[in-house]
Amino acid sequence: MSAPVATRFAPSPTGLLHLGHAYSALRAYDLAQEAGGRFLLRFEDIDTGRVREHYYRQIEDDLRWLGIEWREPPMLQSARFDAYRAALDRLKAMDLVYPCFCTRKDVAAEIAASVSAPHPRSRPTVNGPDGPLYPGTCRALDEDERRRRVAAEPHAWRIDMARAAAMTGPLSWIDSEAGSVAATPEIHGDVVLARKDVPTSYHLAVTVDDAAQGVTDVVRGADLFAATHVHRLLQHLLDLPVPHYHHHRLITDAAGKRLAKRDDARSLAALRQAGTNAEGIRAALRAGAPDIAGLEALD
Ligand code: GLU
């Protein structure tokens, strides 16, 4: 028998929710409701420098205003660093991660140098879904240097993607929009799994937590589709169940531009304050209506 359906909404308390978040949250909520399953809330608050205390409450209030309810206390990623360390330790034991001492500046300089070098280097600069791939500088360090520098310098941990992907064989996931998708995590290169300032990254935390919360169906925006290649790989390496994915289209403004957190005027809080009717917004979002109270357009 398959596991009872559980979906989640996983905002970062670094800004106000807007209609794009509302759309995602409602889709996750409705999917759970229709299946008689659980809807869960998780605050992705590992980015301690950008998190603001008041957003936790505000996000919960905005979701309730929208008519979304949850039974279990929200999961806080900031309280789960031990779980992320344990996952990273497993990957260390498998020799699939390495410490990286590069600053952003170092990485940019290395990429610039490889582009302008008169002779092509053995590993040319390649672009991934999020820009140029990490050029692999720290992958080449020997054990002695690694050990010495780990003890003395701030460092992140990166996955050795070529090695990890070679170990797993073909992987895939089921996506409600795209069908069966073959995972190609190599397109991301050696992504960071633990940052210098926190013992995790988005990729590691989201993978560990979807499993920890028993999430069977991940509902999120199409902007995170490419990230799923990495998550699928990590699920395999960490022996975690593979949820179904529902990557939905993004909500855009009338000019076709994606909504961003800095657009405070389009926030749910602003709509509430302007006396907008939550029922109307809910109905428009559920109907995929091209116009939401004259404010926004759907993709
Ligand atoms: N925390 C992410 C965001 O606010 C969502 C991550 C996810 O759904 O996997 O965009």
PDB file of C-alpha atoms in Angstrom, residues 106-262:
ATOM      1  CA  ASP A 106      37.853  33.042  -6.204  1.00  0.00           C
ATOM      2  CA  VAL A 107      35.231  31.131  -8.174  1.00  0.00           C
ATOM      3  CA  ALA A 108      34.485  34.113 -10.424  1.00  0.00           C
ATOM      4  CA  ALA A 109      38.221  34.693 -11.038  1.00  0.00           C
ATOM      5  CA  GLU A 110      38.791  31.041 -11.886  1.00  0.00           C
ATOM      6  CA  ILE A 111      35.892  31.071 -14.342  1.00  0.00           C
ATOM      7  CA  ALA A 112      37.097  34.306 -15.945  1.00  0.00           C
ATOM      8  CA  ALA A 113      40.607  32.872 -16.273  1.00  0.00           C
ATOM      9  CA  SER A 114      39.381  29.691 -17.901  1.00  0.00           C
ATOM     10  CA  VAL A 115      37.327  31.675 -20.399  1.00  0.00           C
ATOM     11  CA  SER A 116      40.202  33.962 -21.392  1.00  0.00           C
ATOM     12  CA  ALA A 117      42.992  31.363 -21.273  1.00  0.00           C
ATOM     13  CA  PRO A 118      44.853  31.080 -24.601  1.00  0.00           C
ATOM     14  CA  HIS A 119      44.754  27.303 -24.350  1.00  0.00           C
ATOM     15  CA  PRO A 120      41.535  25.623 -23.398  1.00  0.00           C
ATOM     16  CA  ARG A 121      41.804  23.970 -19.983  1.00  0.00           C
ATOM     17  CA  SER A 122      41.033  20.354 -19.455  1.00  0.00           C
ATOM     18  CA  ARG A 123      37.666  21.311 -17.948  1.00  0.00           C
ATOM     19  CA  PRO A 124      36.129  24.141 -19.953  1.00  0.00           C
ATOM     20  CA  THR A 125      33.640  26.486 -18.296  1.00  0.00           C
ATOM     21  CA  VAL A 126      30.185  25.029 -18.585  1.00  0.00           C
ATOM     22  CA  ASN A 127      26.910  26.643 -17.726  1.00  0.00           C
ATOM     23  CA  GLY A 128      24.369  24.897 -15.519  1.00  0.00           C
ATOM     24  CA  PRO A 129      20.757  25.814 -14.757  1.00  0.00           C
ATOM     25  CA  ASP A 130      21.943  28.464 -12.263  1.00  0.00           C
ATOM     26  CA  GLY A 131      24.868  29.891 -14.199  1.00  0.00           C
ATOM     27  CA  PRO A 132      28.504  28.827 -14.659  1.00  0.00           C
ATOM     28  CA  LEU A 133      29.377  25.575 -12.921  1.00  0.00           C
ATOM     29  CA  TYR A 134      31.927  25.433 -10.144  1.00  0.00           C
ATOM     30  CA  PRO A 135      35.259  24.943 -11.927  1.00  0.00           C
ATOM     31  CA  GLY A 136      36.396  22.233  -9.510  1.00  0.00           C
ATOM     32  CA  THR A 137      39.344  24.086  -7.962  1.00  0.00           C
ATOM     33  CA  CYS A 138      39.124  22.418  -4.534  1.00  0.00           C
ATOM     34  CA  ARG A 139      38.296  18.990  -5.915  1.00  0.00           C
ATOM     35  CA  ALA A 140      41.946  18.757  -6.973  1.00  0.00           C
ATOM     36  CA  LEU A 141      43.436  19.327  -3.485  1.00  0.00           C
ATOM     37  CA  ASP A 142      45.201  16.369  -1.921  1.00  0.00           C
ATOM     38  CA  GLU A 143      44.189  14.784   1.388  1.00  0.00           C
ATOM     39  CA  ASP A 144      46.946  16.444   3.416  1.00  0.00           C
ATOM     40  CA  GLU A 145      46.106  19.919   2.236  1.00  0.00           C
ATOM     41  CA  ARG A 146      42.391  19.285   2.798  1.00  0.00           C
ATOM     42  CA  ARG A 147      42.950  18.128   6.364  1.00  0.00           C
ATOM     43  CA  ARG A 148      45.235  21.012   7.191  1.00  0.00           C
ATOM     44  CA  ARG A 149      42.942  23.654   5.739  1.00  0.00           C
ATOM     45  CA  VAL A 150      39.696  22.178   7.117  1.00  0.00           C
ATOM     46  CA  ALA A 151      41.138  22.684  10.604  1.00  0.00           C
ATOM     47  CA  ALA A 152      42.086  26.282   9.900  1.00  0.00           C
ATOM     48  CA  GLU A 153      39.812  27.859   7.298  1.00  0.00           C
ATOM     49  CA  PRO A 154      36.109  28.417   6.729  1.00  0.00           C
ATOM     50  CA  HIS A 155      34.882  25.879   4.198  1.00  0.00           C
ATOM     51  CA  ALA A 156      31.801  24.651   2.408  1.00  0.00           C
ATOM     52  CA  TRP A 157      31.204  21.047   1.330  1.00  0.00           C
ATOM     53  CA  ARG A 158      30.553  20.239  -2.304  1.00  0.00           C
ATOM     54  CA  ILE A 159      29.401  17.031  -3.880  1.00  0.00           C
ATOM     55  CA  ASP A 160      31.780  15.377  -6.319  1.00  0.00           C
ATOM     56  CA  MET A 161      29.047  15.173  -8.898  1.00  0.00           C
ATOM     57  CA  ALA A 162      30.824  13.079 -11.527  1.00  0.00           C
ATOM     58  CA  ARG A 163      31.721  10.472  -8.927  1.00  0.00           C
ATOM     59  CA  ALA A 164      28.270  10.460  -7.336  1.00  0.00           C
ATOM     60  CA  ALA A 165      26.418  10.244 -10.653  1.00  0.00           C
ATOM     61  CA  ALA A 166      28.687   7.435 -11.840  1.00  0.00           C
ATOM     62  CA  MET A 167      27.821   5.478  -8.700  1.00  0.00           C
ATOM     63  CA  THR A 168      24.059   5.567  -9.011  1.00  0.00           C
ATOM     64  CA  GLY A 169      23.163   4.433 -12.504  1.00  0.00           C
ATOM     65  CA  PRO A 170      20.028   5.869 -14.152  1.00  0.00           C
ATOM     66  CA  LEU A 171      17.525   7.614 -11.863  1.00  0.00           C
ATOM     67  CA  SER A 172      14.171   9.161 -12.615  1.00  0.00           C
ATOM     68  CA  TRP A 173      11.150  10.736 -10.965  1.00  0.00           C
ATOM     69  CA  ILE A 174       7.490  11.144 -11.824  1.00  0.00           C
ATOM     70  CA  ASP A 175       6.315  14.668 -12.442  1.00  0.00           C
ATOM     71  CA  SER A 176       2.623  15.410 -12.859  1.00  0.00           C
ATOM     72  CA  GLU A 177       3.293  17.857 -15.701  1.00  0.00           C
ATOM     73  CA  ALA A 178       6.345  16.321 -17.364  1.00  0.00           C
ATOM     74  CA  GLY A 179       5.723  12.594 -16.774  1.00  0.00           C
ATOM     75  CA  SER A 180       8.703  10.362 -16.145  1.00  0.00           C
ATOM     76  CA  VAL A 181      11.844  12.500 -16.002  1.00  0.00           C
ATOM     77  CA  ALA A 182      15.364  11.063 -16.281  1.00  0.00           C
ATOM     78  CA  ALA A 183      17.555  12.657 -13.618  1.00  0.00           C
ATOM     79  CA  THR A 184      20.672  14.365 -14.947  1.00  0.00           C
ATOM     80  CA  PRO A 185      22.229  15.877 -11.821  1.00  0.00           C
ATOM     81  CA  GLU A 186      25.544  16.328 -13.688  1.00  0.00           C
ATOM     82  CA  ILE A 187      24.103  19.487 -15.269  1.00  0.00           C
ATOM     83  CA  HIS A 188      24.555  21.186 -11.892  1.00  0.00           C
ATOM     84  CA  GLY A 189      28.218  20.305 -11.375  1.00  0.00           C
ATOM     85  CA  ASP A 190      29.651  20.163  -7.864  1.00  0.00           C
ATOM     86  CA  VAL A 191      26.887  21.971  -5.967  1.00  0.00           C
ATOM     87  CA  VAL A 192      27.306  23.063  -2.353  1.00  0.00           C
ATOM     88  CA  LEU A 193      25.643  20.734   0.162  1.00  0.00           C
ATOM     89  CA  ALA A 194      26.826  22.576   3.258  1.00  0.00           C
ATOM     90  CA  ARG A 195      27.583  26.281   3.222  1.00  0.00           C
ATOM     91  CA  LYS A 196      30.397  27.966   5.063  1.00  0.00           C
ATOM     92  CA  ASP A 197      28.003  29.624   7.508  1.00  0.00           C
ATOM     93  CA  VAL A 198      25.447  26.819   8.041  1.00  0.00           C
ATOM     94  CA  PRO A 199      25.918  23.050   7.958  1.00  0.00           C
ATOM     95  CA  THR A 200      23.529  22.577   5.028  1.00  0.00           C
ATOM     96  CA  SER A 201      22.256  24.124   1.820  1.00  0.00           C
ATOM     97  CA  TYR A 202      18.833  24.303   0.193  1.00  0.00           C
ATOM     98  CA  HIS A 203      19.430  21.059  -1.726  1.00  0.00           C
ATOM     99  CA  LEU A 204      20.453  18.962   1.267  1.00  0.00           C
ATOM    100  CA  ALA A 205      17.892  20.401   3.695  1.00  0.00           C
ATOM    101  CA  VAL A 206      14.918  20.079   1.351  1.00  0.00           C
ATOM    102  CA  THR A 207      15.765  16.470   0.523  1.00  0.00           C
ATOM    103  CA  VAL A 208      16.272  15.414   4.135  1.00  0.00           C
ATOM    104  CA  ASP A 209      13.158  17.257   5.316  1.00  0.00           C
ATOM    105  CA  ASP A 210      10.735  16.071   2.662  1.00  0.00           C
ATOM    106  CA  ALA A 211      11.632  12.563   3.829  1.00  0.00           C
ATOM    107  CA  ALA A 212      11.510  13.457   7.538  1.00  0.00           C
ATOM    108  CA  GLN A 213       8.030  14.955   7.146  1.00  0.00           C
ATOM    109  CA  GLY A 214       6.805  11.968   5.116  1.00  0.00           C
ATOM    110  CA  VAL A 215       6.012  14.190   2.128  1.00  0.00           C
ATOM    111  CA  THR A 216       4.630  12.046  -0.698  1.00  0.00           C
ATOM    112  CA  ASP A 217       3.874  14.884  -3.119  1.00  0.00           C
ATOM    113  CA  VAL A 218       6.092  17.913  -3.587  1.00  0.00           C
ATOM    114  CA  VAL A 219       4.136  20.830  -5.035  1.00  0.00           C
ATOM    115  CA  ARG A 220       6.275  23.803  -6.043  1.00  0.00           C
ATOM    116  CA  GLY A 221       6.976  26.244  -8.832  1.00  0.00           C
ATOM    117  CA  ALA A 222       8.508  25.319 -12.184  1.00  0.00           C
ATOM    118  CA  ASP A 223      11.522  27.455 -11.221  1.00  0.00           C
ATOM    119  CA  LEU A 224      12.597  24.574  -8.963  1.00  0.00           C
ATOM    120  CA  PHE A 225      12.194  21.857 -11.585  1.00  0.00           C
ATOM    121  CA  ALA A 226      15.923  21.725 -12.371  1.00  0.00           C
ATOM    122  CA  ALA A 227      16.825  21.460  -8.681  1.00  0.00           C
ATOM    123  CA  THR A 228      14.945  18.152  -8.566  1.00  0.00           C
ATOM    124  CA  HIS A 229      17.802  16.490 -10.484  1.00  0.00           C
ATOM    125  CA  VAL A 230      20.009  17.077  -7.453  1.00  0.00           C
ATOM    126  CA  HIS A 231      17.305  16.082  -4.964  1.00  0.00           C
ATOM    127  CA  ARG A 232      16.694  12.810  -6.784  1.00  0.00           C
ATOM    128  CA  LEU A 233      20.389  11.984  -6.612  1.00  0.00           C
ATOM    129  CA  LEU A 234      20.552  12.774  -2.887  1.00  0.00           C
ATOM    130  CA  GLN A 235      17.475  10.636  -2.207  1.00  0.00           C
ATOM    131  CA  HIS A 236      19.240   7.721  -3.805  1.00  0.00           C
ATOM    132  CA  LEU A 237      22.516   8.267  -1.960  1.00  0.00           C
ATOM    133  CA  LEU A 238      20.790   8.722   1.408  1.00  0.00           C
ATOM    134  CA  ASP A 239      18.250   5.902   0.965  1.00  0.00           C
ATOM    135  CA  LEU A 240      15.261   8.206   1.124  1.00  0.00           C
ATOM    136  CA  PRO A 241      11.840   7.685  -0.459  1.00  0.00           C
ATOM    137  CA  VAL A 242      11.110   9.448  -3.741  1.00  0.00           C
ATOM    138  CA  PRO A 243       8.045  11.708  -3.667  1.00  0.00           C
ATOM    139  CA  HIS A 244       5.914  12.551  -6.674  1.00  0.00           C
ATOM    140  CA  TYR A 245       6.561  16.034  -8.002  1.00  0.00           C
ATOM    141  CA  HIS A 246       4.121  18.672  -9.173  1.00  0.00           C
ATOM    142  CA  HIS A 247       6.052  21.594 -10.649  1.00  0.00           C
ATOM    143  CA  HIS A 248       3.461  24.178 -11.523  1.00  0.00           C
ATOM    144  CA  ARG A 249       3.649  27.238 -13.730  1.00  0.00           C
ATOM    145  CA  LEU A 250       4.585  30.507 -12.114  1.00  0.00           C
ATOM    146  CA  ILE A 251       2.305  33.425 -11.499  1.00  0.00           C
ATOM    147  CA  THR A 252       3.388  36.524 -13.367  1.00  0.00           C
ATOM    148  CA  ASP A 253       2.313  40.139 -13.325  1.00  0.00           C
ATOM    149  CA  ALA A 254       0.398  41.755 -16.166  1.00  0.00           C
ATOM    150  CA  ALA A 255       3.698  42.403 -17.977  1.00  0.00           C
ATOM    151  CA  GLY A 256       4.584  38.711 -17.793  1.00  0.00           C
ATOM    152  CA  LYS A 257       7.256  39.226 -15.122  1.00  0.00           C
ATOM    153  CA  ARG A 258       7.540  36.746 -12.260  1.00  0.00           C
ATOM    154  CA  LEU A 259       6.389  38.050  -8.904  1.00  0.00           C
ATOM    155  CA  ALA A 260       9.222  38.669  -6.469  1.00  0.00           C
ATOM    156  CA  LYS A 261       9.322  39.056  -2.723  1.00  0.00           C
ATOM    157  CA  ARG A 262      10.431  42.633  -3.023  1.00  0.00           C
TER     158      ARG A 262
END
